[in-house]
Each structure stands twice: as structure tokens, then as C-alpha cells.
Amino acid sequence: ETWQRIYAPSALDMAECPACICHGGDGGDGGKRNAAEVDSIVRPTWDEFFAVHIFWPIVFVLGMCILMIGLNRLYDRLRSRNAKFRIWVQQYVGTPDRPQATIPRYYAIGEVLRMAFSLFATCNYVVRTYSVTYSGSHVQTAEEIANAFFVCVYFVDRLKWGFRPSSAWRINALVDALTIVPTFLPYRLDLTRVPDEKRWLSLRYLRISSAMMAFEWLRKAGGHEVGAGAGALAGQFYGFVLRVFTLTVCMAGTIFVLEVLGEIPYLEDKFITTAMGDLSFIQMNYWIVTTISTVGYGDFSPTTVASRLVIIVFIFGGIIFFGNETTMVTAIFNAANQGLGSYKPMSQNRGHILIVGRGCSRLSSMIQTFLLETLDLEYWGGDASEVPELVFLSDVEYDPDLRAFVLHSFVERVRAKVHFLRGDVMLPRDLQRVKIKDAIFCFVLPNSEASDSYAEDSRNIMMSLQLVRQSPGLRLRLMMLEPRGATRAAVVGIPSQRCISASRMKCGLFAQSTRVRGIVTFISGLLQDRTNFSDELLEHLRKQDPTNWRLEYSNGIKKTMHGFIIHDKFVGWNFKDAVARIYQDSAGEVLVFAAEQEGRLVLNLQGDAYEGQVVIAIAQSREQVMPFADSTQDWRRVFLANRQRLFDRGANTGVEAVARSEHLSLEHFGKTRRALPERHALSKTKSGKLRTDVLYAGEEDIKIVEDTLPESVDPIKLRDKPGLVLVILLGKDKCTWQELVAFMQDLRDPSVPIRQPVIVLSSFEVPKDIVAQCEDSCCSFLAGPIQNIKNLIAAGAQDAETILVLGDDIRADPQDDIGALADAETVLLSGFLEQALVVCSDANDGRPKFTLTEFGFTQSAFLSAEMFKVARRHYLNKNSDDDLGASDIKAAGISVMSKASFGTEHARDHLRGGLLDSMNKVFGHKNAKPELANVGLDEDHLLLNECFAAGQAFTLDFFGGLFGHVFKFPATLEIVEALARPTVSHQASKLWQVKCPDVWVGRTFGQLVAELAAVEVCEGFGTFCECALVLALYRQSRERQLSASCVGFNSTLPPACTELESTDLITVLAPASFAQAAWQLDLLTGAEGQSWQEDQKEVDSTAFTL
């Protein structure tokens, strides 16, 4: 009765119970229980303990698995159809693909209570082992509250994991079942109740593990999981203490239970009495292990001479054995952690993706986006078994940040799909370790920070040859750094279709951006299925401001490409009629823009649809295109088979095309230095005469051919021409000059009869052979300090229609690992540009100039908006005496460019101060804005960046999304190449951008799509041949709370009911006849005031000497 009232007895109770275990001095010897107390202990039998604490909990878990099959279907249905339920779950609980709740404070409170109640349950169990009778009323009440809480938490956790049956076997769920079910089902197997006095022995000590996991969740959610700050160190210390306590309690509790219950029935040991003691074979195994492991309990010792002599040998041998084996086990674990083991697939029926090259060993923007896109659990329907396995193979140590990114960005069942192995691609045994023959895809990624891009490309070509040799049928994709990298790969036998020249594609996008604003955002959105515009964020924005630009932008960024085989009902239809009908029947949600023809993808196909034809459409989900698809065939298999036949037919055309495109570039050295004339090209082939180009790459310095340069163009005259493009170069290595020529080649595309004036500004002298080839009446080169406001103004920054900044040479010092700070020159230049352009924004209705900047690291892009604010603040505060008027600009001229200073010290100091403030804001304080923090907005996500939405920022994330999309969408490279470089892929239609005609202002986007696709004479656009497909809008209205630094934002395939505005730019996929009709009406972007020229000189990227 005393112990039923309270654990701590009063003085009267102590007198009544002298044998109390808490009163060891009087009740027994040294605190031991006396005979009466021992007799009062009622121990459960093994059958009773097994039934209550093991059998019924397992039955409960199995029953929950069956029940959750139906609950999981209900959960998926509610989540897909009920937006409020989906938002609530993501905000307060979490989902299987995003376990971290966006508003974690309430879930954190639950974890704190879980930790507190778990510690209480563990302590209560420990006390019960000393007082086996039932506790007092207040302790019993606390136990009931804890049990009720654990029941609620159990179902909340199942909701978090989508009521998936597999979640019932998670550690927390099993601990809940083993500790809570016995409270509600205290029955034997014959369904008779086990008395309360026998239920003091239980498994509730396992609750300590729940407390530890709750603490780890809180530490991770609080941001103290890694780092060296005070909070991180304290969290690591407390975590260490709790883990040690958990280990000891679980082990001690298990041994205590086994000893109290006694021998398991039918497993009792039998002994033989000897001089050494009661022995058995199991007993001797136990004693030998404790002896040779140097633990030595001393409960047994040999008594015969023979056994003593033998045990001496065994002890020495055991110590050596344990030392060697312990070292071996440690080495095995270290080898596994370092990636020296072999890849073991988790599923035998699915292949894996292999990633090799120096670029796969470091954490970069490209790798981050690639991982996020490939391992996006939401894309795979929340089923982790469908997520492909990624196997990395590198010959250098992996960046710890890369491993940490995988650890913290993905749930456990997804990050288990990522394997990091060490090895050399050139060694067959290492390729066998990664099971190269079972790989379904392979990416060869270069190190974008390599000091020598030429050598890096050469190494990657070697790797690709070895991979193809070991696995001829491997689907290989090789990324090259230099513009001519793909050409070099084609010469040695790697098809150009398997190569991606990062610089070439980037230059094509930059050239297209001068005519199509937002093209980078448009294509990037088509490549990325994973967005960070959650439903709760959009709901919050709709309530706060329905006109916010993010609402329209998010609708467009969620649109991606979907392939399918066109339905039989459209066979024989004209392509434009089928496009218009599908767009109409889908209520403006699906727009077909490309089709496969004889293995080649054609944009805006001009012809008829045929049976089994693969088409590509823009839509938000796969379900939207299914009504128009032939579901009996897999479009991927059909497309890959047709493409392979095309490759087989044109296996040798790649090398011939390379030879035809090359120019002779040999230079003779002797008493006189001269370049060899073209007649020395002697090689021929059966197919015709071919010119051979030999590139000189033996010296680091650029060899300049001594040709007579044409008369220089006056840059001041170019500044007065409309549509001016200012190109600012930050690099100085040979790759920079290759990129410049590649850009000029794409800009002077013969299929675009518009010659935009170009001024190239560089801190270093441009090689004379490049100047000789590119400089003409519409192109001029300037050299001088670029971080100089007057120089930027004199070079035409205020007059240019488009400003392009090709990023700094981040490969300058390979030993200096400074991460995003390598973009320091680019960010500083952005500040100087904004200082030079701030005057223009007032004259342009508050819209800044369209500036496209290349950043090596994603974080650097977040500083662009801050640079505009700094410049704006300086412009409003400075004296009128410091203004740069028109006379000052003319006076600066070109002549002052090599002598001018870096501007006034006041402006320079103010800019640097603002830059430091901005860097602290972005890199030091990464929290979201207060009004958006409670909806889980991650402002560090590039898709949410305002400059990226405007198409004014280019990073390596583009290529990460490209590679991440290739596995899911095999036509990715063909589509991107066709959109970025249409002439190279022989496309008759390309992207154009036109102003919204006055007659279309106020009308809907759906009407515009239907009319341009159906007729060849459209009101407001003139007369043109074939159809035109409207793909996107570039919205420039300042009424949508756009950032002051952004010109507008891209909206891909907006809803059909969207009203057109006078400031909108319409992105159209159409042939040149449409552009000419728009040019005649002064609607074509980038062609204002320019003539339409049918014949242009093509700039060749191979016609300069290195």
C-alpha cells in the first residue's frame, strides 16, 4: 500500500517498511533485498513476456501494414485533389518527398514532448526495477498521458510518411509498438489477462532511443548539426552524451530482462561438473572470448597442467588474432567510406547511372542541380524504388561538402541510392567494380575550374573512349569545356550527338538573348521538373497580392517537356491543325511544338502527322498529354530506336563535316615569318575536296598572324545605332577568345538577316587575328579597365540595348580554393555597371537595361539585385556636380580608356561598402524574408531568383538541369540544341520575340495561339509562310512588384485566359518569313532600325590560331 501511493516514502512509511530498497542501511546488507522482499517479486514467465511484449506488438505492426494499404491510397487521393489538405500537410507535418515541414515550430514542439516523455518513460522503468509494485496515482496519470501522446505521435508520423506500409517498420514506429501495445493488450496467447504485478518487466527502456532521435531532429532543424559555432559544439556534445546513454541503457536493459526471465524454454544449457566449475560448450565459448579479448571476468580458470599450457598459447595467439582482425575490419570500413569497395545494386532489375570525370568529385552548382533533378522523389511518384541509382567514380578524394549535400538534401531511402567510389576510369578492374556493363547511362563531367581546359577536355575524351571500349552499347554523354571540344571528340570516333560543348551552347544562348529576352529562363524551366514554388507559398501570395509576378512566373516554371506518340485520330492531319486542336481540347494546357521525322527532331514541323510519330509538347503534367497519346507504345523506345538508325546512317558524316569546316592555319618560322597560303591544303577524300586545319597549341602565348587589319570602326558611331550589343569579357585565356568567336558566329547566323551592332570591351588586348575576322562596319573592339564607370559609359553601356558579361576566368589559380568568391570580379563589375546605368532606368520608365551575366557559382547571382539598390541609393544622394553629363561622356571618349582612373573615390568607396553589405546579407544571413519565412520560401533556390526569372543570370545550374533531365527525357539534348543553336541542327523555324501589337492588347493569349497557328495572315503581324507557335510571354509591366534590377520575367505557356499587355514581348517559334513580316511592322525585338539582309558572312570559330 505504501508503494502504491508514492515512490518516495515518508518517515512513517520507512518505519513500516524497514526492508525498503531505498533504505539500504537497515533493511539489508549493503542495500541488498532481504528474503521477504525477494519473495514478494512476481516474475513473468517467458510465455507471458513473449505474448505481451513481442507477439501482440508484431501482430499490431502487421495489422497496421494491411490497414495502411488503404490509407495510403486515400492519402494520395486527398493530396492530389485537395489543395488545402496538401498545403496543411506540407506546412505542419511534412511529406514523404519533403519530410521537413515548412512551418516546423509545431512539429518541433511535438519532438520536444516526445523527448521529454521518452526520458520519463525510461526513468520510470529504471525505478520500477527497484520497486516492482505499481506506482502512485500521480505517476500512473503521467504514464497514461505519455501513452496517449505516443499514440497520437505514432499516427502523425505515419501521416508524415504518407501511410506507407513500409513506414510501420521504421525504428520509431517499432519502439512505439513494443512499448505502447502491451499497455492496451496485456494478454497471453490464450487471451487471459496477465496480472499487473507481472508487467513491471517490459521493453520500455527502448524509449531512450526515441529521445535520442527526437534530439537529433531538433538539432538538425535548429541548424546546429554541423559547424564550429557555440550552438553547434554544444549540440554535438549533448548528442554524444545522449548516444552513449542510449547505448548503455539499451544493452543493460536487454541483459537485465534476459537474466530476470531466466533460461528460454527448450534452450536451457546443460553442465558437467569439473574442477574448473560447471562447464558446457557454450560456457567455454563465452569464457574463451572473454579471455583472448583481454576482458577476463575471472569466473573460470583452468585447473589442469595441459589446459593451462594450452591457454597460454591461446592467449598470445588470441591477442594477435584480435589485433589483426580488428585492424582488418577497420580497414574494410575505411575502404567502404573512402569508396574503395565495389558497387552492389539495390535492385537487380534496374540499371544505374555512372558519373565519372573530375567534375563529379566536387560540389558545384551543376552537380547540385543534377542531383536534385535526377533524385526528385516527387517526379517518381514518391516511390523511392523508382529513383535511379547514381554511382560516382573519381580518382581523387571527394569533396566533403558533396557528401554533406547528399546527406542533408535527401531522405534516407533516396540518399541510399547515391554511391561514391574511388578508382581510375582507365583501369578495367575499376570499371568492373562499378559494373560498367550494367550501366544504363554514363555522364563524363569536366572540372569547370580546371587550370587548363584544353587538357581537361583531352582527358575526358580519353575516358570516353575507354568507357565505350569496355561497354560498346553504353549511352554516353560527354561534356566539353572548349567550343572545339566536340569537334576534337568527333575526329577520334565519339559521335557529336554524344558530346555537349558547354561553351558553345552557352554562347548560342547568349547570342539568342540579344533577340529573345528570357530564353535562358525559358529553356531552364523546360529542363527542371523540381521547383520550389510550393502550394502554400502561392496561396500566401494570392492572399497578400494577387498581382505579384511570382504567381504568373510559377505557373510557367512548372511547365516542362513531355514526349508521346501521337494518337491515331491525328494521323494524316497537318501538323499545325493537330497543334491547334490539341491546344483547344486541353483548354490551353498542352502545346505541341516539335515532332520526330526520320529520327531527327524538327521544331514546328511543316507536314503531316503519321502513325507512330513521336511529338514533344509543353505541359505541366504527364496526365494532361495522355488523352492525345497512343498509350500502347513507349515513346522513349521508339525515339531511341529511330535516332540510332539515324546515327548508323550518318556515322562518318561527322568527321567529314569537321574536315570541311576547318581552315589552314600553319605559320612558317625562319628569317621571314609568314602564314602559309590556302593552296598548301593538300588532303582530299573520295567525297570531294576537303581542307585540313592544323591548330598550333605548343606555346601558351597566343601567336598572332601578321595580316593587315581592316580600318578600325569608330565605336562612337556604333553607340548611336539602335539595337547595340555590348559584350564585356572578363577572362584572358585561350578559352575566352574561343568563346568570343563562337558567340560572334552564332550572333552573325546567316539564317538571321539582321546585323546587330556589337562593341566588345575587354581588359586585355584581343588577338589580332580575331579582330581581323570579326571587326567590320557593325563590330568594334575596345581594351581598357572595365571596373571604371567612365569607361563603361564610353563603351556604350548607356546606349546598348543588351549588355552581355562573359564570366571571369575562375581557373586562374587552381590551388586557390575560394568557392563562390571566384566570382568577385564579376560581382564587382555588376556594381560598376549599375552605377553607369542607373541614370538610364529613369528615362526608361523605371526599367533597367537588359543585362545577361555569367556567374560561375549560383550564390553570386543573388548579389545582382543588391548592386542595383546600391547604385540607386548613390545616385539619389550624390551631388549634381558629380553627375556624368553628355559632354563628359563625349569628352571621355575612346582615347581616355587606357588612362582613365577607376572613377571618383567617393563612388568607389560607396560601391565597395554596399557590396560588403550585400555579401553579408546573402552569404551571412540566408533566412527568407519575414513575410515569406512561414511558408517555407528558400530564397537561395536559383529558380526563385528575380534576375534568373528575368533571364539576366546564367550559371552552371543550366547544365545540371540538362544532364538531370536527359535520363528522364531522352530527347533533351536535341531539343536544347535546336532551340539554342537552330542553324547547327538545321531547323527551319527558330525562336523570335516580337512586341505585342496594339490590336492585340486586351485580347487573350489563347486567342493569339489559335490564330497564329491556324492562319498565315494574322491581324497585327502581317503575312508570313507556314504557322507560328507562341510559346511564352516576357512580361515587363512594373505593376507586378518586380525587383528594380529586373527588366521583366518569363512566363512559359501562360493560361489561355491571360490578357495581353502593351509592354509584353511575345516569344514565337516560327520560320524567317514571320520575323520578316514582324520586322516590316517594327515589332521584331533586336532589329529596331536595322535593315533586312539576305546574305551575310559566316564567322568560323576555327579560323584563328592558338
mmCIF file of C-alpha atoms in Angstrom, residues 512-705:
data_model
loop_
_atom_site.group_PDB
_atom_site.id
_atom_site.type_symbol
_atom_site.label_atom_id
_atom_site.label_comp_id
_atom_site.label_asym_id
_atom_site.label_seq_id
_atom_site.Cartn_x
_atom_site.Cartn_y
_atom_site.Cartn_z
ATOM 1 C CA GLN A 512 19.910 34.313 -78.770
ATOM 2 C CA SER A 513 19.369 36.527 -75.700
ATOM 3 C CA THR A 514 20.117 39.599 -77.779
ATOM 4 C CA ARG A 515 16.950 38.833 -79.764
ATOM 5 C CA VAL A 516 14.890 36.732 -77.316
ATOM 6 C CA ARG A 517 14.845 38.009 -73.762
ATOM 7 C CA GLY A 518 14.368 35.368 -71.099
ATOM 8 C CA ILE A 519 15.461 32.451 -73.294
ATOM 9 C CA VAL A 520 17.750 31.157 -70.527
ATOM 10 C CA THR A 521 14.819 31.040 -68.107
ATOM 11 C CA PHE A 522 12.533 29.559 -70.746
ATOM 12 C CA ILE A 523 14.827 26.614 -71.552
ATOM 13 C CA SER A 524 15.898 26.110 -67.926
ATOM 14 C CA GLY A 525 12.255 25.838 -66.899
ATOM 15 C CA LEU A 526 11.663 23.156 -69.523
ATOM 16 C CA LEU A 527 14.628 21.202 -68.136
ATOM 17 C CA GLN A 528 13.755 21.229 -64.442
ATOM 18 C CA ASP A 529 10.827 19.292 -63.005
ATOM 19 C CA ARG A 530 11.746 20.264 -59.451
ATOM 20 C CA THR A 531 10.594 23.750 -58.409
ATOM 21 C CA ASN A 532 10.438 25.410 -55.032
ATOM 22 C CA PHE A 533 7.112 27.170 -55.587
ATOM 23 C CA SER A 534 5.106 25.233 -53.025
ATOM 24 C CA ASP A 535 1.331 25.421 -52.859
ATOM 25 C CA GLU A 536 1.439 27.204 -49.511
ATOM 26 C CA LEU A 537 3.735 29.892 -50.917
ATOM 27 C CA LEU A 538 1.442 30.547 -53.871
ATOM 28 C CA GLU A 539 -1.618 30.580 -51.617
ATOM 29 C CA HIS A 540 0.130 33.087 -49.374
ATOM 30 C CA LEU A 541 0.994 35.303 -52.352
ATOM 31 C CA ARG A 542 -2.570 35.211 -53.678
ATOM 32 C CA LYS A 543 -3.864 36.429 -50.343
ATOM 33 C CA GLN A 544 -1.205 39.118 -49.963
ATOM 34 C CA ASP A 545 -1.154 40.449 -53.527
ATOM 35 C CA PRO A 546 -2.911 38.754 -56.478
ATOM 36 C CA THR A 547 -0.790 40.814 -58.924
ATOM 37 C CA ASN A 548 2.562 39.545 -57.629
ATOM 38 C CA TRP A 549 4.827 38.485 -60.505
ATOM 39 C CA ARG A 550 5.689 35.177 -58.808
ATOM 40 C CA LEU A 551 2.159 33.867 -59.402
ATOM 41 C CA GLU A 552 2.434 34.044 -63.199
ATOM 42 C CA TYR A 553 6.100 33.088 -63.183
ATOM 43 C CA SER A 554 5.480 29.986 -61.054
ATOM 44 C CA ASN A 555 2.779 28.818 -63.451
ATOM 45 C CA GLY A 556 5.281 28.999 -66.293
ATOM 46 C CA ILE A 557 8.248 27.497 -64.469
ATOM 47 C CA LYS A 558 6.196 24.389 -63.663
ATOM 48 C CA LYS A 559 5.720 23.706 -67.373
ATOM 49 C CA THR A 560 8.117 21.132 -68.764
ATOM 50 C CA MET A 561 8.572 18.967 -71.844
ATOM 51 C CA HIS A 562 6.625 15.762 -72.373
ATOM 52 C CA GLY A 563 7.031 13.308 -75.211
ATOM 53 C CA PHE A 564 4.417 10.920 -76.545
ATOM 54 C CA ILE A 565 3.357 9.055 -79.672
ATOM 55 C CA ILE A 566 0.560 10.960 -81.314
ATOM 56 C CA HIS A 567 -2.868 9.355 -81.222
ATOM 57 C CA ASP A 568 -4.228 7.592 -84.282
ATOM 58 C CA LYS A 569 -7.037 10.115 -84.623
ATOM 59 C CA PHE A 570 -4.489 12.765 -85.633
ATOM 60 C CA VAL A 571 -2.725 10.604 -88.238
ATOM 61 C CA GLY A 572 -2.871 12.341 -91.615
ATOM 62 C CA TRP A 573 -3.604 15.737 -90.089
ATOM 63 C CA ASN A 574 -1.475 18.715 -90.970
ATOM 64 C CA PHE A 575 0.878 19.440 -88.078
ATOM 65 C CA LYS A 576 -0.454 22.952 -87.461
ATOM 66 C CA ASP A 577 -4.060 21.686 -87.431
ATOM 67 C CA ALA A 578 -3.148 18.978 -84.917
ATOM 68 C CA VAL A 579 -1.350 21.534 -82.740
ATOM 69 C CA ALA A 580 -4.340 23.870 -82.749
ATOM 70 C CA ARG A 581 -6.789 21.044 -81.975
ATOM 71 C CA ILE A 582 -4.714 19.648 -79.087
ATOM 72 C CA TYR A 583 -4.300 23.139 -77.636
ATOM 73 C CA GLN A 584 -8.047 23.724 -77.869
ATOM 74 C CA ASP A 585 -9.093 20.354 -76.426
ATOM 75 C CA SER A 586 -6.659 20.700 -73.495
ATOM 76 C CA ALA A 587 -8.018 24.161 -72.613
ATOM 77 C CA GLY A 588 -4.634 25.717 -73.342
ATOM 78 C CA GLU A 589 -2.628 23.355 -71.103
ATOM 79 C CA VAL A 590 -0.803 21.380 -73.841
ATOM 80 C CA LEU A 591 1.099 22.859 -76.783
ATOM 81 C CA VAL A 592 2.924 20.583 -79.233
ATOM 82 C CA PHE A 593 5.965 22.351 -80.690
ATOM 83 C CA ALA A 594 8.242 19.635 -82.120
ATOM 84 C CA ALA A 595 7.989 16.255 -83.838
ATOM 85 C CA GLU A 596 10.330 13.461 -84.822
ATOM 86 C CA GLN A 597 10.876 12.913 -88.527
ATOM 87 C CA GLU A 598 13.157 10.118 -89.728
ATOM 88 C CA GLY A 599 14.998 10.066 -86.406
ATOM 89 C CA ARG A 600 15.516 13.843 -86.252
ATOM 90 C CA LEU A 601 13.567 16.291 -84.123
ATOM 91 C CA VAL A 602 12.059 19.154 -86.071
ATOM 92 C CA LEU A 603 10.730 22.297 -84.450
ATOM 93 C CA ASN A 604 7.368 23.493 -85.767
ATOM 94 C CA LEU A 605 7.131 20.678 -88.297
ATOM 95 C CA GLN A 606 5.673 21.688 -91.638
ATOM 96 C CA GLY A 607 4.000 18.488 -92.802
ATOM 97 C CA ASP A 608 1.513 15.784 -91.886
ATOM 98 C CA ALA A 609 1.422 13.560 -88.822
ATOM 99 C CA TYR A 610 1.950 9.855 -89.421
ATOM 100 C CA GLU A 611 1.334 6.693 -87.417
ATOM 101 C CA GLY A 612 3.821 6.087 -84.609
ATOM 102 C CA GLN A 613 5.243 9.608 -84.784
ATOM 103 C CA VAL A 614 6.894 10.988 -81.639
ATOM 104 C CA VAL A 615 5.914 14.553 -80.744
ATOM 105 C CA ILE A 616 7.101 16.881 -77.991
ATOM 106 C CA ALA A 617 4.741 19.143 -76.075
ATOM 107 C CA ILE A 618 4.864 21.699 -73.270
ATOM 108 C CA ALA A 619 2.590 20.791 -70.370
ATOM 109 C CA GLN A 620 2.589 20.809 -66.584
ATOM 110 C CA SER A 621 1.949 17.106 -66.003
ATOM 111 C CA ARG A 622 2.049 13.819 -67.828
ATOM 112 C CA GLU A 623 -1.656 13.282 -67.257
ATOM 113 C CA GLN A 624 -2.505 16.338 -69.389
ATOM 114 C CA VAL A 625 -0.955 14.865 -72.555
ATOM 115 C CA MET A 626 -2.297 11.307 -72.175
ATOM 116 C CA PRO A 627 -5.660 11.967 -73.939
ATOM 117 C CA PHE A 628 -3.720 12.799 -77.121
ATOM 118 C CA ALA A 629 -1.176 9.971 -76.898
ATOM 119 C CA ASP A 630 -1.056 6.395 -78.083
ATOM 120 C CA SER A 631 -0.562 4.661 -74.731
ATOM 121 C CA THR A 632 0.132 1.271 -76.308
ATOM 122 C CA GLN A 633 3.725 2.246 -77.155
ATOM 123 C CA ASP A 634 6.593 3.718 -75.173
ATOM 124 C CA TRP A 635 7.693 6.853 -76.980
ATOM 125 C CA ARG A 636 11.198 6.642 -75.469
ATOM 126 C CA ARG A 637 11.916 3.272 -77.051
ATOM 127 C CA VAL A 638 10.577 4.412 -80.410
ATOM 128 C CA PHE A 639 12.565 7.641 -80.330
ATOM 129 C CA LEU A 640 15.831 5.964 -79.304
ATOM 130 C CA ALA A 641 15.450 3.301 -81.998
ATOM 131 C CA ASN A 642 14.801 5.902 -84.715
ATOM 132 C CA ARG A 643 17.696 8.034 -83.517
ATOM 133 C CA GLN A 644 20.062 5.053 -83.510
ATOM 134 C CA ARG A 645 19.144 4.299 -87.124
ATOM 135 C CA LEU A 646 19.879 7.924 -87.968
ATOM 136 C CA PHE A 647 23.256 7.695 -86.225
ATOM 137 C CA ASP A 648 24.100 4.499 -88.082
ATOM 138 C CA ARG A 649 23.335 6.080 -91.456
ATOM 139 C CA GLY A 650 25.463 9.137 -90.696
ATOM 140 C CA ALA A 651 28.313 7.546 -88.758
ATOM 141 C CA ASN A 652 31.030 9.083 -90.965
ATOM 142 C CA THR A 653 29.400 12.410 -91.760
ATOM 143 C CA GLY A 654 30.643 13.945 -88.503
ATOM 144 C CA VAL A 655 34.315 13.612 -89.405
ATOM 145 C CA GLU A 656 33.698 14.839 -92.949
ATOM 146 C CA ALA A 657 31.819 17.872 -91.624
ATOM 147 C CA VAL A 658 34.726 18.665 -89.321
ATOM 148 C CA ALA A 659 37.184 18.477 -92.177
ATOM 149 C CA ARG A 660 35.031 20.687 -94.390
ATOM 150 C CA SER A 661 34.731 23.327 -91.679
ATOM 151 C CA GLU A 662 38.455 23.594 -90.951
ATOM 152 C CA HIS A 663 40.844 26.206 -92.257
ATOM 153 C CA LEU A 664 44.541 26.040 -92.882
ATOM 154 C CA SER A 665 46.360 27.750 -90.011
ATOM 155 C CA LEU A 666 50.071 26.960 -90.329
ATOM 156 C CA GLU A 667 52.789 29.535 -89.809
ATOM 157 C CA HIS A 668 56.316 29.319 -91.203
ATOM 158 C CA PHE A 669 59.229 30.398 -88.987
ATOM 159 C CA GLY A 670 62.583 31.339 -90.467
ATOM 160 C CA LYS A 671 64.299 34.519 -91.482
ATOM 161 C CA THR A 672 60.928 35.777 -92.508
ATOM 162 C CA ARG A 673 57.739 34.998 -90.631
ATOM 163 C CA ARG A 674 54.643 34.389 -92.721
ATOM 164 C CA ALA A 675 51.440 32.395 -92.787
ATOM 165 C CA LEU A 676 51.135 29.602 -95.355
ATOM 166 C CA PRO A 677 48.600 30.322 -98.109
ATOM 167 C CA GLU A 678 45.489 28.260 -98.537
ATOM 168 C CA ARG A 679 46.804 26.424 -101.613
ATOM 169 C CA HIS A 680 49.013 24.287 -99.330
ATOM 170 C CA ALA A 681 45.929 22.367 -98.169
ATOM 171 C CA LEU A 682 46.547 19.093 -99.990
ATOM 172 C CA SER A 683 44.247 16.481 -98.436
ATOM 173 C CA LYS A 684 41.332 15.075 -100.396
ATOM 174 C CA THR A 685 38.699 12.401 -99.882
ATOM 175 C CA LYS A 686 36.532 10.365 -102.175
ATOM 176 C CA SER A 687 33.547 12.537 -101.341
ATOM 177 C CA GLY A 688 35.245 15.732 -102.544
ATOM 178 C CA LYS A 689 37.898 18.250 -101.731
ATOM 179 C CA LEU A 690 38.437 18.822 -98.033
ATOM 180 C CA ARG A 691 40.579 21.434 -96.291
ATOM 181 C CA THR A 692 42.657 20.372 -93.323
ATOM 182 C CA ASP A 693 43.190 22.631 -90.302
ATOM 183 C CA VAL A 694 46.227 22.163 -88.056
ATOM 184 C CA LEU A 695 45.912 24.053 -84.782
ATOM 185 C CA TYR A 696 49.099 25.260 -83.152
ATOM 186 C CA ALA A 697 48.960 24.656 -79.398
ATOM 187 C CA GLY A 698 52.594 24.368 -78.455
ATOM 188 C CA GLU A 699 53.043 27.782 -76.773
ATOM 189 C CA GLU A 700 50.969 29.426 -74.060
ATOM 190 C CA ASP A 701 51.225 32.835 -75.685
ATOM 191 C CA ILE A 702 48.794 33.499 -78.489
ATOM 192 C CA LYS A 703 50.543 33.545 -81.864
ATOM 193 C CA ILE A 704 49.285 36.401 -83.973
ATOM 194 C CA VAL A 705 49.318 36.095 -87.734
#
